[in-house]
XYZ file of C-alpha atoms in Angstrom:
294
model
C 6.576 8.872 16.015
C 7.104 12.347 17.351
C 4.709 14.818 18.097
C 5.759 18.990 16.113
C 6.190 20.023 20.243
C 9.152 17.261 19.778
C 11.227 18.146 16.671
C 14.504 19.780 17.282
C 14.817 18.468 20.633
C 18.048 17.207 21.691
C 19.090 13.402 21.721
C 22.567 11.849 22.900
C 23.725 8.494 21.509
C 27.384 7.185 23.129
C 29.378 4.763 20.623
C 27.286 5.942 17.592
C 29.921 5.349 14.946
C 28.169 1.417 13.849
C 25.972 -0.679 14.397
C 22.752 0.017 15.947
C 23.947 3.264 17.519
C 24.426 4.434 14.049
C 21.289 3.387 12.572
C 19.464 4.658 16.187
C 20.877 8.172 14.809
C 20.141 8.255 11.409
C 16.269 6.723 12.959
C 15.846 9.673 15.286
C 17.047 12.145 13.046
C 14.774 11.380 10.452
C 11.958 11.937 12.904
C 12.879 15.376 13.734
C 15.387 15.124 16.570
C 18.641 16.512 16.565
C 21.122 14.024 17.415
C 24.628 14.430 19.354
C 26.350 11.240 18.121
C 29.337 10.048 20.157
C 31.981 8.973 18.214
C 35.474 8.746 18.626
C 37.329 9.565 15.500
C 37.400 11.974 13.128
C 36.644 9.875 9.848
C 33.812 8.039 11.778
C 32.615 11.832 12.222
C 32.613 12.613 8.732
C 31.114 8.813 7.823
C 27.855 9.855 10.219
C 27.524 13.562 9.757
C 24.336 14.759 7.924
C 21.358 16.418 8.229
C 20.099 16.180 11.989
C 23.112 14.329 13.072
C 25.764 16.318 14.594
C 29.170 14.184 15.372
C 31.052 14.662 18.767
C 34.307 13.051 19.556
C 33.137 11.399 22.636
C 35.416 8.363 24.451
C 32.913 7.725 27.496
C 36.081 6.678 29.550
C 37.893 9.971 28.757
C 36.406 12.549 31.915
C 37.768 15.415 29.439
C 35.557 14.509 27.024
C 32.108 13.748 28.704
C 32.894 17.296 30.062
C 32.714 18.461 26.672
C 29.684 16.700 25.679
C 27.871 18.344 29.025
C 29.166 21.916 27.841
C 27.670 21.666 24.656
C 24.246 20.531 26.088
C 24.213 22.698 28.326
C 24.872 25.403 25.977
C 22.073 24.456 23.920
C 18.858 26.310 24.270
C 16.885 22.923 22.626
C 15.858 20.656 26.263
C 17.732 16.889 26.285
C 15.043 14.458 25.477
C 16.915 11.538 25.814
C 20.560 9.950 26.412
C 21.090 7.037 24.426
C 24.088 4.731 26.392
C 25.261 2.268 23.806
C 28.849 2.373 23.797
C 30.434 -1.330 24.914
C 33.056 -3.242 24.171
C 33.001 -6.897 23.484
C 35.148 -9.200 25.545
C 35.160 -12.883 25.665
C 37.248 -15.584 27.536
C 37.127 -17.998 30.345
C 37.291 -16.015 33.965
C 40.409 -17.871 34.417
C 42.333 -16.623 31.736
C 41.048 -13.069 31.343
C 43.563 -10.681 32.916
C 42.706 -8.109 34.932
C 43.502 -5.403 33.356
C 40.826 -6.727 30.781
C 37.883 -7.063 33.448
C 38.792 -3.662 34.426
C 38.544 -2.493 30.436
C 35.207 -4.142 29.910
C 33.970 -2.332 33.093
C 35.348 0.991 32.632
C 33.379 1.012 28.837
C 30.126 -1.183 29.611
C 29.606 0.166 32.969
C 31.350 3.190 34.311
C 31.593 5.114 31.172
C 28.253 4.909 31.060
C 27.381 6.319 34.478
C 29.983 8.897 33.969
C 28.147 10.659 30.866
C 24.846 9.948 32.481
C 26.187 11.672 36.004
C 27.119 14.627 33.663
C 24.327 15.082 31.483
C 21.187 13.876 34.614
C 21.207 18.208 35.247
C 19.849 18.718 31.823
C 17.673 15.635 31.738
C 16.184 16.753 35.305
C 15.483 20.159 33.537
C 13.676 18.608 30.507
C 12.056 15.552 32.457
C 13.839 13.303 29.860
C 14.883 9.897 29.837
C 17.905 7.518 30.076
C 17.614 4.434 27.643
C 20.734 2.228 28.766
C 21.596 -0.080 26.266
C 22.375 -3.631 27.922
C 22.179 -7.236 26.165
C 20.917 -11.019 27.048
C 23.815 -10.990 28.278
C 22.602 -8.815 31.367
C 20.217 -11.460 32.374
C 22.349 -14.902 31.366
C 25.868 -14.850 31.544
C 26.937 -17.773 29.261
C 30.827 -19.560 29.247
C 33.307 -17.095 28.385
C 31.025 -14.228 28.657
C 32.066 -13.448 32.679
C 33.080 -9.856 31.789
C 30.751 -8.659 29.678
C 28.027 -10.443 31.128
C 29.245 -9.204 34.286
C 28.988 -5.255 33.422
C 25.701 -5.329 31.867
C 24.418 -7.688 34.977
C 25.233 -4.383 36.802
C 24.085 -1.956 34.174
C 21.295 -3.731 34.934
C 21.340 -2.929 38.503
C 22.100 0.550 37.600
C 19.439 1.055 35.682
C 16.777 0.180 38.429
C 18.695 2.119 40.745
C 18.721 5.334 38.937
C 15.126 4.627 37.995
C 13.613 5.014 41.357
C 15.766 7.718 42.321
C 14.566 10.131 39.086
C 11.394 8.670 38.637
C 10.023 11.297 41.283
C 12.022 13.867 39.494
C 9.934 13.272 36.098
C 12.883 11.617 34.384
C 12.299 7.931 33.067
C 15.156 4.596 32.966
C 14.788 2.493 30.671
C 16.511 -1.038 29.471
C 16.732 -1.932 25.859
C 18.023 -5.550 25.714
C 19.168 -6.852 22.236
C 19.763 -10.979 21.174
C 21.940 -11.199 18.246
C 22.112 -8.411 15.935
C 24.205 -7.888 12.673
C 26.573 -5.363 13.748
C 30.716 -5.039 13.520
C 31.119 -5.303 17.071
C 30.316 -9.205 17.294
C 33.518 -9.721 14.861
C 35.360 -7.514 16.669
C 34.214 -9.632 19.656
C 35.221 -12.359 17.849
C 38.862 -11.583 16.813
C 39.101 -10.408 20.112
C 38.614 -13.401 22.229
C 40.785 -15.416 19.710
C 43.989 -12.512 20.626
C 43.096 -13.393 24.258
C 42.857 -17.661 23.684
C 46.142 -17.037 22.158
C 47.200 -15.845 25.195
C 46.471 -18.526 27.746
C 48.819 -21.080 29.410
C 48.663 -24.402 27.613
C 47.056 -25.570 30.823
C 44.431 -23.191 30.409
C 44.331 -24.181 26.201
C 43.454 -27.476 27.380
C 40.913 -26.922 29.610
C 39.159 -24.454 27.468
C 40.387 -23.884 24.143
C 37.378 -25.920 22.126
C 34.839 -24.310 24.595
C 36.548 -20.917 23.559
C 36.356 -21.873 19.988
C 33.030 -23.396 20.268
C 31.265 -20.346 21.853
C 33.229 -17.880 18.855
C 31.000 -20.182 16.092
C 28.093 -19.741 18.514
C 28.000 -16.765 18.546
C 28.830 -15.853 14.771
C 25.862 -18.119 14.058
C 23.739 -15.816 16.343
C 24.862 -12.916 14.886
C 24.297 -14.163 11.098
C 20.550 -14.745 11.896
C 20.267 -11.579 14.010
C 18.378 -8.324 13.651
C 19.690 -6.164 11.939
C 21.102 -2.909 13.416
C 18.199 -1.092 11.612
C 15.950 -3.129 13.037
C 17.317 -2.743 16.580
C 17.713 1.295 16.195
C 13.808 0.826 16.211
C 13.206 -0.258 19.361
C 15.690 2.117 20.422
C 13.248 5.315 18.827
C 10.477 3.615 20.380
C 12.217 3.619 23.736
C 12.978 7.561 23.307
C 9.825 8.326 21.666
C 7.114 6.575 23.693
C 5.275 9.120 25.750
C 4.717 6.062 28.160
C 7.923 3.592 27.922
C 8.296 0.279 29.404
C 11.078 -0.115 32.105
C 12.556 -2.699 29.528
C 12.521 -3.568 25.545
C 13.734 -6.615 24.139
C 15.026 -6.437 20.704
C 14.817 -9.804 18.679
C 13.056 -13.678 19.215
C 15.861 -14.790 20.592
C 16.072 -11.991 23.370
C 12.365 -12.552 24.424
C 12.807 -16.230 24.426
C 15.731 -16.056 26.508
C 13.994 -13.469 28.803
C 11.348 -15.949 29.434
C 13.178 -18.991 30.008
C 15.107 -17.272 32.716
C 11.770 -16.311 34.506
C 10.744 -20.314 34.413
C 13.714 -22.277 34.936
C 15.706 -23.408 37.410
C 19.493 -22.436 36.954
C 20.662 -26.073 36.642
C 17.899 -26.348 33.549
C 18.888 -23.308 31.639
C 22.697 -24.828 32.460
C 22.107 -28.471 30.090
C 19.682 -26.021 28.016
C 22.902 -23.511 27.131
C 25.288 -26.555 27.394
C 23.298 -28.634 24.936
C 23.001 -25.366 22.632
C 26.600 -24.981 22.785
C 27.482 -28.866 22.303
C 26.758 -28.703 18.411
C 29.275 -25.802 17.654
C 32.707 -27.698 19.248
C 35.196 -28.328 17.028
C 34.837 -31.980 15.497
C 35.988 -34.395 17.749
C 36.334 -32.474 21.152
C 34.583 -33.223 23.973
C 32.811 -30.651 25.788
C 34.015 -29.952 29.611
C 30.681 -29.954 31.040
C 28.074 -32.899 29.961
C 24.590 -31.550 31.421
């Protein structure tokens, strides 16, 4: 919980519209903070707006509109405790058939969005010795079939992350990695319907060689989702990120995120390959035959 010296200040939370951003909000306003909460339309404003929360039409790939979101900051006599990057995009299909202009998408809102609105808002956080809680996945530790994009970007949020953190850490501002497993949020449907637009897409060549792997890994990861956290759930590590006087480097949200985390410290990469391939075996359609055996 916060401390009284705590209330009122300032928190920013990218892609807070859903999901656990959303519920991260409505959790750190209702201990005091007052929250700038990235959205980027005007109903999903007025569907978040309330006491504490404060909407702002933020697209962290738009360089007008990060600008913005620095102005008001810095026009804001509360101190920035904490940036909250959670924005991302879902995108899922084999590297093969994933155009470019796709990779480059995923990237620009998973990874260089983020830096952007961190680049613009690290003067404040210097000022207030705040923190950066950069919101990353499983997937930025195991990239699993299909995931090669997304997986890819949070691999180097990831990166990021450590990078910044010894660089600020002198400064008196403090990185740190939330990593979430499945969690019960729109953006896994999204993710869903999207990588069935891009299967539709691909060359019969490419539908044959990966068409029940791409339809196999869409039940996977519906399953995961289904027995997930919930977003509320999630949004509470996130407010124990931000509100630890102390915080880790890095949070796992959900049994399935610290199991994952701790296989990948033990195994060798050709055992966590038959472990994912045998996990993924069960959810091909019914008669298809999975390209790789273990």
């Amino acid at each position: 919980m916060t401390t009284s010296s705590e209330t009122q200040k300032l928190i920013v939370i990218t892609g807070a519209s859903t999901g656990m951003g959303a519920s991260a909000a409505r959790e750190l306003a209702r201990q005091g903070f007052h929250v700038l909460a990235g959205v980027r339309r005007d109903h999903d404003a007025d569907a978040i707006r309330s006491t504490g929360i404060e909407p702002v039409i933020l697209d962290i790939t738009n360089s007008e509109q990060v600008a913005a979101l620095a102005a008001r900051v810095a026009h804001d006599p509360r101190a920035l405790h904490a940036l909250v990057n959670n924005a991302g995009v879902q995108v899922n299909a084999p590297v093969e058939a994933l155009p470019m202009a796709q990779w480059r998408q995923a990237f620009e809102v998973n990874l260089f969005g983020h830096i952007a609105v961190t680049q613009a808002l690290l003067p404040a956080l210097l000022r207030s010795k705040g923190r950066v809680i950069n919101i990353s996945s499983i997937g930025g530790k195991v990239a699993m079939a299909t995931y090669g994009a997304y997986a890819g970007a949070k691999f180097a949020l990831e990166a990021v992350s450590d990078s910044l953190r010894r660089e600020v850490a002198p400064l008196g501002v403090q990185v740190v990695v939330v990593e979430p497993g499945g969690v019960r949020t729109e953006m896994a449907t999204r993710g869903i319907a999207a990588a069935n637009h891009l299967a539709a897409q691909m060359t019969p060549d490419q539908d044959e060689r990966y068409g029940s792997l791409v339809q196999a890994t869409n039940t996977l990861m519906a399953s995961g989702t289904a027995s997930g956290l919930t977003a509320d759930a999630a949004a509470r590590v996130i407010a124990k990120a931000v509100t630890t006087r102390r915080p880790r480097t890095r949070y796992t949200a959900g049994r399935d995120a610290a199991l994952i985390m701790r296989l990948t410290r033990i195994l060798t990469d050709r055992t966590l390959d038959r472990i994912l391939a045998v996990n993924l075996r069960r959810h091909y359609p019914k008669g298809a035959t999975p390209a790789y055996r273990g």
